Coordinates of C-alpha atoms in Angstrom, one line a residue:
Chain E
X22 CA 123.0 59.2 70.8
X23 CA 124.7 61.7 73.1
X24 CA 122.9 64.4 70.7
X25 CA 119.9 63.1 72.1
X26 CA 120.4 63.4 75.4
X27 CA 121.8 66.7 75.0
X28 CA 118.3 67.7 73.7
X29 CA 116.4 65.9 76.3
X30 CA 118.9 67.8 79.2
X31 CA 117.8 71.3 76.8
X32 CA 114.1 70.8 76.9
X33 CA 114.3 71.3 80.7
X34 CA 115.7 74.5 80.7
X35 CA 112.9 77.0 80.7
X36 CA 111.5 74.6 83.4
X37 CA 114.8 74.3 85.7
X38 CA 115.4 78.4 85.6
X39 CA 111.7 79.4 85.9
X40 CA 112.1 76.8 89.3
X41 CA 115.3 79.1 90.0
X42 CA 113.3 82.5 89.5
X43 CA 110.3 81.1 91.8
X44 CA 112.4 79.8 94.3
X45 CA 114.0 83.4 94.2
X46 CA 110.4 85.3 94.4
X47 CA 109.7 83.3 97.6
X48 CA 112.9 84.5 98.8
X49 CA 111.2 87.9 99.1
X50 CA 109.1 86.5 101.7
X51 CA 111.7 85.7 103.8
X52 CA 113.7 89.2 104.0
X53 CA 113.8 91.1 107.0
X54 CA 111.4 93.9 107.8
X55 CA 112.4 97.3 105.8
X56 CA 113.7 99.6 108.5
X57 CA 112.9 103.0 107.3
X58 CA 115.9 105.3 108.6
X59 CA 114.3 108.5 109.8
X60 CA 116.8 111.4 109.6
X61 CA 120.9 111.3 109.0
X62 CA 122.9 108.9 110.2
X63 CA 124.3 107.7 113.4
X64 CA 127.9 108.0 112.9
X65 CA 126.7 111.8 111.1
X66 CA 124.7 113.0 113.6
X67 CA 127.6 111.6 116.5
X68 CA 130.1 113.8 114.2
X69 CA 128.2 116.6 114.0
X70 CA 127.2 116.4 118.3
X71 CA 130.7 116.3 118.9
X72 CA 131.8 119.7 117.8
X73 CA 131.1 122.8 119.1
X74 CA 130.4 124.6 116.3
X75 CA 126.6 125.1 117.1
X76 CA 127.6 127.0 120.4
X77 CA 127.4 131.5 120.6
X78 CA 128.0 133.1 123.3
X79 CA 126.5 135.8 125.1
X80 CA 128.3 138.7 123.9
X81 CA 127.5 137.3 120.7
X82 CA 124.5 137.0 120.5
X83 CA 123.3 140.9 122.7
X84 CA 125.7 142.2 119.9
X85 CA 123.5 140.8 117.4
X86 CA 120.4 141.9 119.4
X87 CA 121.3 145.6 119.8
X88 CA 122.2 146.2 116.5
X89 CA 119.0 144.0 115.6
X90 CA 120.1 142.1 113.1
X91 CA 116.8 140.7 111.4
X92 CA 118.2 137.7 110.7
X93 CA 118.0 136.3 114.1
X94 CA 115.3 134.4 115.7
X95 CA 115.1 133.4 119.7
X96 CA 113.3 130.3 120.4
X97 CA 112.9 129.6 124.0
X98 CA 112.5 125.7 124.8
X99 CA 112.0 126.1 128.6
X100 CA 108.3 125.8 130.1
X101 CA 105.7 128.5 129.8
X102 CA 105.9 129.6 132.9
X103 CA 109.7 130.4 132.9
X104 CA 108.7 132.3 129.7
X105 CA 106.3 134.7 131.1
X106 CA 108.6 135.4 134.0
X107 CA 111.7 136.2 132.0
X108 CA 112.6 135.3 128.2
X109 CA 115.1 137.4 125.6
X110 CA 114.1 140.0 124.2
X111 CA 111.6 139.0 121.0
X112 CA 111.6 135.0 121.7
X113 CA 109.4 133.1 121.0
X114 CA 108.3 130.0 122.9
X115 CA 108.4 126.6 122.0
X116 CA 108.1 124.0 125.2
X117 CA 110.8 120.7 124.9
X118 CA 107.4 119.0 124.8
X119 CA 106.3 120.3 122.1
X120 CA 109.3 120.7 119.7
X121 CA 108.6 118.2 117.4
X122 CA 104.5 119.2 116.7
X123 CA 103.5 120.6 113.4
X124 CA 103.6 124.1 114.5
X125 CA 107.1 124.1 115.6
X126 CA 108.4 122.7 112.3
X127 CA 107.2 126.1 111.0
X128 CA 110.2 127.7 112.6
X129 CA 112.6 125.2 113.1
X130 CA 113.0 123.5 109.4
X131 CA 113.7 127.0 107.7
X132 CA 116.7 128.6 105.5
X133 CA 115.8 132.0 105.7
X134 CA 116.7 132.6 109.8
X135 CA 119.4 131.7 112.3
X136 CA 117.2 129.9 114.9
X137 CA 119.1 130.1 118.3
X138 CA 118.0 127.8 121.3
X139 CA 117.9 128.5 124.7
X140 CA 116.7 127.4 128.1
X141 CA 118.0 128.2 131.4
X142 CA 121.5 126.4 131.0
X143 CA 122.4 124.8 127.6
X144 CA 121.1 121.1 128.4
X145 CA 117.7 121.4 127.5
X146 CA 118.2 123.5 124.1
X147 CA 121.2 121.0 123.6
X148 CA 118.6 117.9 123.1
X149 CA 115.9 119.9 121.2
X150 CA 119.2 121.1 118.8
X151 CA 120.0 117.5 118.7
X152 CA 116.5 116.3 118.3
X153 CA 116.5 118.6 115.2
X154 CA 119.7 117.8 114.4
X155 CA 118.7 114.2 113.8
X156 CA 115.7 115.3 111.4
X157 CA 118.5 117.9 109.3
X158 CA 116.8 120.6 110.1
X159 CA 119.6 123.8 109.2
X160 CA 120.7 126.8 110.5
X161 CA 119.8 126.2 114.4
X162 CA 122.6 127.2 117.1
X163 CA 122.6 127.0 120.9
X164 CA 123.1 129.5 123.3
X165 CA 126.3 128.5 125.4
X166 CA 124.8 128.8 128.6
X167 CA 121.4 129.6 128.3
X168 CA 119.7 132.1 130.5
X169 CA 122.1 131.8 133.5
X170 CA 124.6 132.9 131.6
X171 CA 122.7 135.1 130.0
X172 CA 122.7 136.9 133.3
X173 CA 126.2 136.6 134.9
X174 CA 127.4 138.5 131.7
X175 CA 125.0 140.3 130.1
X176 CA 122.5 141.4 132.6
X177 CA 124.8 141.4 135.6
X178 CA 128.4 141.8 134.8
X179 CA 130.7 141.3 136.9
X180 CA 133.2 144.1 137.2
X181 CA 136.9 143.4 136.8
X182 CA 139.4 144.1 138.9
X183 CA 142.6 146.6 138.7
X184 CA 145.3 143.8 137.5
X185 CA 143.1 142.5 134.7
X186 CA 143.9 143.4 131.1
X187 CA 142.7 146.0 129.7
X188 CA 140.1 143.6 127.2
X189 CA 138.8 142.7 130.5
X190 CA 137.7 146.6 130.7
X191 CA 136.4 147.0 127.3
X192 CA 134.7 144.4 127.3
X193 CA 132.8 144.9 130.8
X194 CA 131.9 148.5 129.0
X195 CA 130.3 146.9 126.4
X196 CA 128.5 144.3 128.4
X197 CA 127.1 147.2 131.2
X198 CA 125.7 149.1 127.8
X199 CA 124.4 146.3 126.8
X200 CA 122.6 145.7 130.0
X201 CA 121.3 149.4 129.8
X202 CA 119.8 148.5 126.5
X203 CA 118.3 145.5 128.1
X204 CA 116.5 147.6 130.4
X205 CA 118.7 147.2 133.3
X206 CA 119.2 150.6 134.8
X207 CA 122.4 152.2 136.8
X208 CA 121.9 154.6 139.8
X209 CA 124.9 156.3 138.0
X210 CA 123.0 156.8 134.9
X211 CA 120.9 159.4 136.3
X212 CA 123.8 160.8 138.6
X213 CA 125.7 161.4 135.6
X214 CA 122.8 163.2 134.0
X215 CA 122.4 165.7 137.6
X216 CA 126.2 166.1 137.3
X217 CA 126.9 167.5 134.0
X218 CA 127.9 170.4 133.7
X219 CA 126.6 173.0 131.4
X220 CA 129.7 174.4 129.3
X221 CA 129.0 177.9 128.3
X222 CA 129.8 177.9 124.3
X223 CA 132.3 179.9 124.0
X224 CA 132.0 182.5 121.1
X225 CA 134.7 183.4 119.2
X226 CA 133.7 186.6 117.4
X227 CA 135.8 187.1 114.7
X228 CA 136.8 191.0 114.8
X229 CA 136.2 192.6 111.7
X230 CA 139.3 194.4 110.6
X231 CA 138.3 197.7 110.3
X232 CA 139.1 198.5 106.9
X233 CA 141.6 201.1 107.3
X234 CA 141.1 204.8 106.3
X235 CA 142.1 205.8 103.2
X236 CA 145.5 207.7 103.7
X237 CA 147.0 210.2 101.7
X238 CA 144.7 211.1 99.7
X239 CA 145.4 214.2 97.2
Chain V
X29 CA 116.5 79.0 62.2
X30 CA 114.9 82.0 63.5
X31 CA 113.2 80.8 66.5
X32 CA 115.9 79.1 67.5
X33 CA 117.6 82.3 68.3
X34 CA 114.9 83.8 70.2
X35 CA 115.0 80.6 72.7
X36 CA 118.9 81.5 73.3
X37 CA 117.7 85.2 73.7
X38 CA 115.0 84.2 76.8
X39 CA 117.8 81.5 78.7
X40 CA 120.1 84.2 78.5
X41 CA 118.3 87.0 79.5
X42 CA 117.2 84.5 82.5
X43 CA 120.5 83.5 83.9
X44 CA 121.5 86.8 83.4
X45 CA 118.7 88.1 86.4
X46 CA 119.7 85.3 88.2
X47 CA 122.9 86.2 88.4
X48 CA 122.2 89.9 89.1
X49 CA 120.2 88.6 92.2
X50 CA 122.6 86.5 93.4
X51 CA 125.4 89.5 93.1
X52 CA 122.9 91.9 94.6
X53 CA 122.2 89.4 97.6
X54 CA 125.9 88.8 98.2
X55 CA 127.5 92.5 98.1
X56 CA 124.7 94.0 100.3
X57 CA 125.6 95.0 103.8
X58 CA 123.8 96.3 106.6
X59 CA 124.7 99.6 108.3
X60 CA 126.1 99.2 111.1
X61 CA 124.1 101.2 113.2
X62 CA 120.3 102.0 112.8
X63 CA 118.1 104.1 114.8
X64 CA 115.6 101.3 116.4
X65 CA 114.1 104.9 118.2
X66 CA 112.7 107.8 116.6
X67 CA 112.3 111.2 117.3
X68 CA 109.0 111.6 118.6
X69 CA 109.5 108.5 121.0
X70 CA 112.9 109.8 122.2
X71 CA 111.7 113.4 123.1
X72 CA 108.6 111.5 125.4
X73 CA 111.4 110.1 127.2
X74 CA 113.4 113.5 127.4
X75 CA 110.1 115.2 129.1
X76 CA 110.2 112.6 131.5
X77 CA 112.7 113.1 134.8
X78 CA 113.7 109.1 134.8
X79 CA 116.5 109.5 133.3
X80 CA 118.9 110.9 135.8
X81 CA 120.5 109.4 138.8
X82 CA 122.3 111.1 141.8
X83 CA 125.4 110.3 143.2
X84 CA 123.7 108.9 146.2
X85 CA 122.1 106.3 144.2
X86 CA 125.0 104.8 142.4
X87 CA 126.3 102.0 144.7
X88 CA 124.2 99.2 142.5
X89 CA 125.6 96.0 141.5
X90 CA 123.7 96.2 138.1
X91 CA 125.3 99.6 137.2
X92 CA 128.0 100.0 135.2
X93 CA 129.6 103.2 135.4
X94 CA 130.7 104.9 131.9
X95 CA 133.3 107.9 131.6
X96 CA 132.7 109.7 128.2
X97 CA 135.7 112.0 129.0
X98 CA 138.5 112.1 127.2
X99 CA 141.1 109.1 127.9
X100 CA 143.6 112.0 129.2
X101 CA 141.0 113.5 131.6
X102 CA 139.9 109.5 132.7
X103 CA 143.5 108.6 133.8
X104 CA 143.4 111.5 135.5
X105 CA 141.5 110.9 137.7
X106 CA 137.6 108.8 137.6
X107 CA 135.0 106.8 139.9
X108 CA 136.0 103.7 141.0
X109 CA 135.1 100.8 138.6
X110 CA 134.7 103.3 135.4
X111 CA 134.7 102.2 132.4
X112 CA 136.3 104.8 130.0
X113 CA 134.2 105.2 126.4
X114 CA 135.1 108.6 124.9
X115 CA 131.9 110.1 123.1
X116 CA 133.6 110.4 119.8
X117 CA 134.5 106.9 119.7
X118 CA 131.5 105.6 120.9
X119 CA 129.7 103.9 117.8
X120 CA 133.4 101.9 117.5
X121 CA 132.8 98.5 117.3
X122 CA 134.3 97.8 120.3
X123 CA 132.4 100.2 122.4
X124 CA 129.2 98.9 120.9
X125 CA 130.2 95.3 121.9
X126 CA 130.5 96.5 125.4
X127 CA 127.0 98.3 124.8
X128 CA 125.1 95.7 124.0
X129 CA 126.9 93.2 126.7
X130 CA 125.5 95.5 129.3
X131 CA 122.1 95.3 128.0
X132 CA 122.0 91.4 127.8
X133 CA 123.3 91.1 131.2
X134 CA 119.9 93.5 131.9
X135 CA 122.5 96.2 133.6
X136 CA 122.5 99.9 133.3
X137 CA 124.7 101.8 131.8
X138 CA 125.7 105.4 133.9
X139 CA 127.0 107.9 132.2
X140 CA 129.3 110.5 133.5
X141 CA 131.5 113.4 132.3
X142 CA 132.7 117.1 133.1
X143 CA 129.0 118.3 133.3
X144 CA 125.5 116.5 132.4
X145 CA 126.0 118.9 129.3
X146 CA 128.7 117.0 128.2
X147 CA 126.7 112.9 128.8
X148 CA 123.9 114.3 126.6
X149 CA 125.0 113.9 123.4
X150 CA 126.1 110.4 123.8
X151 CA 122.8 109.4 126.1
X152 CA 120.8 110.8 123.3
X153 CA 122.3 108.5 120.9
X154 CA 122.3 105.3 122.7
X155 CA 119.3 105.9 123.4
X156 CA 118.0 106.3 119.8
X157 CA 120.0 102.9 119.0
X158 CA 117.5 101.5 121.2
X159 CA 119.7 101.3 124.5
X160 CA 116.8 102.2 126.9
X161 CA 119.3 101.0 129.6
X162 CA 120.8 104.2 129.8
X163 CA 121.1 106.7 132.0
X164 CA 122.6 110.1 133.1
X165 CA 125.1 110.8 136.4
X166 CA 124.1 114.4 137.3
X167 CA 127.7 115.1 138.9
X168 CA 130.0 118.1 138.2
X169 CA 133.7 116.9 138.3
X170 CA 136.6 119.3 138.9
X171 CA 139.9 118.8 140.1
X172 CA 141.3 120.3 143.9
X173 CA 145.2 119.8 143.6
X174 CA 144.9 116.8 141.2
X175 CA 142.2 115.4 143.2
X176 CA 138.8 114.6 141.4
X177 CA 136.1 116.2 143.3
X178 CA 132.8 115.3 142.2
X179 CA 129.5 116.8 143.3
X180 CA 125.9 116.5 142.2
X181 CA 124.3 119.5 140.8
X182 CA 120.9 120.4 139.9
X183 CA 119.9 120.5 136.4
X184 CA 118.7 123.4 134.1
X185 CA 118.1 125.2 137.8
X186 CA 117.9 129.0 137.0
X187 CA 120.3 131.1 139.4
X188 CA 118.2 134.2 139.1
X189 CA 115.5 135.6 138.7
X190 CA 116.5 138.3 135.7
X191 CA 113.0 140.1 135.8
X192 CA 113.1 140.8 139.6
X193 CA 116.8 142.3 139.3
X194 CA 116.4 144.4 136.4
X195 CA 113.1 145.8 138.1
X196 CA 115.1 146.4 141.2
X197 CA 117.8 148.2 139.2
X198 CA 115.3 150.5 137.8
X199 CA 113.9 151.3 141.3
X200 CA 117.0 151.7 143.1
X201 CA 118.3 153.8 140.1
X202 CA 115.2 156.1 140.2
X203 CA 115.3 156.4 144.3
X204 CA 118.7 157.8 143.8
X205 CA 117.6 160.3 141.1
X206 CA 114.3 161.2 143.3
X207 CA 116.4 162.2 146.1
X208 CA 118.6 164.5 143.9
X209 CA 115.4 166.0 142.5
X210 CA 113.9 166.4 145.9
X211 CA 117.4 168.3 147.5
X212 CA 117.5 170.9 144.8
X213 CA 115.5 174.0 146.0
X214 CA 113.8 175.4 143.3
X215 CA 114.6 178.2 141.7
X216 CA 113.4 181.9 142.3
X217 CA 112.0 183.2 139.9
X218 CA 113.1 186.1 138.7
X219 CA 110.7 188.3 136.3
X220 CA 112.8 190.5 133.9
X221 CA 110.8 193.5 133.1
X222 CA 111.5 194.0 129.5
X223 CA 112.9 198.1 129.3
X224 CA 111.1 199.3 126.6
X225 CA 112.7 201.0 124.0
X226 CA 112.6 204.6 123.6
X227 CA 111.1 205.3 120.3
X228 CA 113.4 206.5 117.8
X229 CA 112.4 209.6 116.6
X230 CA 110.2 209.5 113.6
X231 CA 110.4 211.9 110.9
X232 CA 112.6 215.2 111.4
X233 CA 114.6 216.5 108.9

């Protein structure tokens, strides 16, 4: 008797879990929309915005440009007209606007250059390097202070006074060549080139020993 | 006998993706945070100017002012009714409480920090988490014997005009060498009659 029923309970089976599976397939219906995640993630890209690792300076970066190291590339994100006026040396232009068009990816989503971002200060390449950032694009830095400070250091240094270290000195000499490399021109340059004086080369003739006479003799 | 088995082999294999469903269902998680923003969408609203606010402008009821400094630098010294949220700890669940508080209310969140430089990173993000409520303070803070002084500033403004000065060095560095050129007198010039040499004899014995 119980048998029985045990059989009748059985012969349900492929019905009761094939009820189960289609109850599960209509599930499907009711999950929420797939959310496609573009780029890294949120607590990634907050790590990686957070330190300032993606920052060279000034004196970096004209140290890099006079011994022209080929593996750096200038992009300049400021407007076109800014970029006609005045760019770095070699950069090339790509608007904020259109950083994220086809022809930008080009340069920016590269491995073979170090991409450095600038505008006029550092707020404008700061977005396009997170922008970028965001889509893992590698090997992009920002320039710590863009153009402006481009120019209080490079371009127009600011001489240092008697009671600063001597770093302070060096390091104004190297920033003043650089700026003569960069086209800027001193009125001492040329007074230094009136001034100089001709040094007559001295000769030092060696005297030739006379070769002493033969003495005695026979 | 046989087929018997192969019935056993189908409910099993059955419950078996049931249960593999069920598992699946229950140990899957959301992430926390997902862009509802992307890139393209985000850098339209960078181009845009809408996103800033002056000093002037601040004295709203719906604003909430947010200080992404440090909590060192905010006891120091911060605008009245600041809230401190420090930009590394800013996806905390906490802070993304008082996030999404604001934007139910419909108020705007202001955020403020050293420089602008320093509320973009966090503005950006917010903002790609689909807080369009956001929006930037464009103040400088510094501190005048432990006083905050705060002070808009203009952003991305160029201080000079590089071209103009290095074209003016060049011209004032080649007036200077002009003048030198023009106060030396030129020389005399002197014509050096070559002596000629008095034969040596030729021949003889």
């Amino acid at each position: 008797m119980v048998k029985k029923k045990v059989a009748k309970v059985l012969a349900f089976r492929y019905m009761a879990l094939a009820g189960i599976l289609v109850i599960l397939a209509g599930g499907l219906v009711l999950l929420p929309k797939y959310e496609k995640h573009e780029g890294i993630k949120p607590e990634q890209l907050l790590s990686n915005v957070i330190s300032p690792e993606r920052y060279i300076t000034t004196d970096y970066l004209a140290d890099k440009l006079v011994n022209q190291d080929p593996s750096y590339l200038l992009i300049d994100v400021r407007d076109e007209e800014s970029y006609n006026t005045y760019t770095l040396p070699n950069a090339i232009n790509i608007p904020l606007a259109k950083l994220l068009d086809e022809d930008s990816e080009m340069y920016l989503n590269q491995d073979q250059f170090n991409i450095v971002l600038f505008s006029n200060d550092n707020f404008h390449a700061d977005q396009a390097w997170i922008l970028c950032n965001r889509l893992d694009y590698k090997n992009l830095h920002v320039l710590k202070g863009g153009v402006n400070m481009w120019y209080n250091t490079i371009i127009n240094p600011l001489k240092p006074t008697e009671d600063m270290p001597a770093i302070a000195f060096e390091l104004f000499t190297f920033r003043k060549a650089a700026s003569m490399y960069f086209g800027v021109a001193y009125p001492e340059q040329f007074k230094a080139k009136k001034v100089k004086k001709v040094i007559p080369k001295k000769v030092i003739t060696v005297k030739k020993k006379k070769k002493a006479p033969a003495e005695g003799g026979c | 006998m046989k087929e018997l088995e192969k019935t056993k082999r189908i409910s099993i294999a059955s419950t078996l993706f049931i249960l593999i469903v069920f598992i699946a269902v229950l140990t899957y998680e959301r992430p926390k945070h997902l862009y509802k923003v992307n890139s393209i969408a985000t850098l339209e609203k960078l181009t845009t100017a809408d996103y800033f606010i002056s000093l002037t402008d601040i004295n709203n009821p719906d604003f909430v002012l947010i200080d992404v400094r440090s909590q060192f630098e905010f006891e120091k010294g911060h605008l009245e009714n600041a809230i401190n949220v420090y930009t590394a700890e800013i996806l905390n669940e906490a802070n993304s409480e008082l996030f999404k508080e604001i934007k139910e209310k419909g108020k705007t969140a202001i955020l403020y920090g050293t420089n602008p430089n320093e509320v973009n990173a966090p503005f950006m993000l917010l903002y790609k988490l689909g807080y369009n409520n956001v929006k930037i303070l464009t103040i400088e803070n510094s501190y005048i014997e432990n006083k905050l002084i705060s002070k808009d500033i203009a952003i991305e403004k160029s201080v000079a005009n590089i071209q103009a000065f290095i074209d003016e060095s060049v011209k004032k560095a080649s007036k200077v060498s002009k003048q030198k050129v023009v106060v030396k007198k030129p020389r005399k010039k002197t014509v050096v009659v070559k002596k000629k040499k008095k034969a040596p004899a030729e021949g003889g014995c």
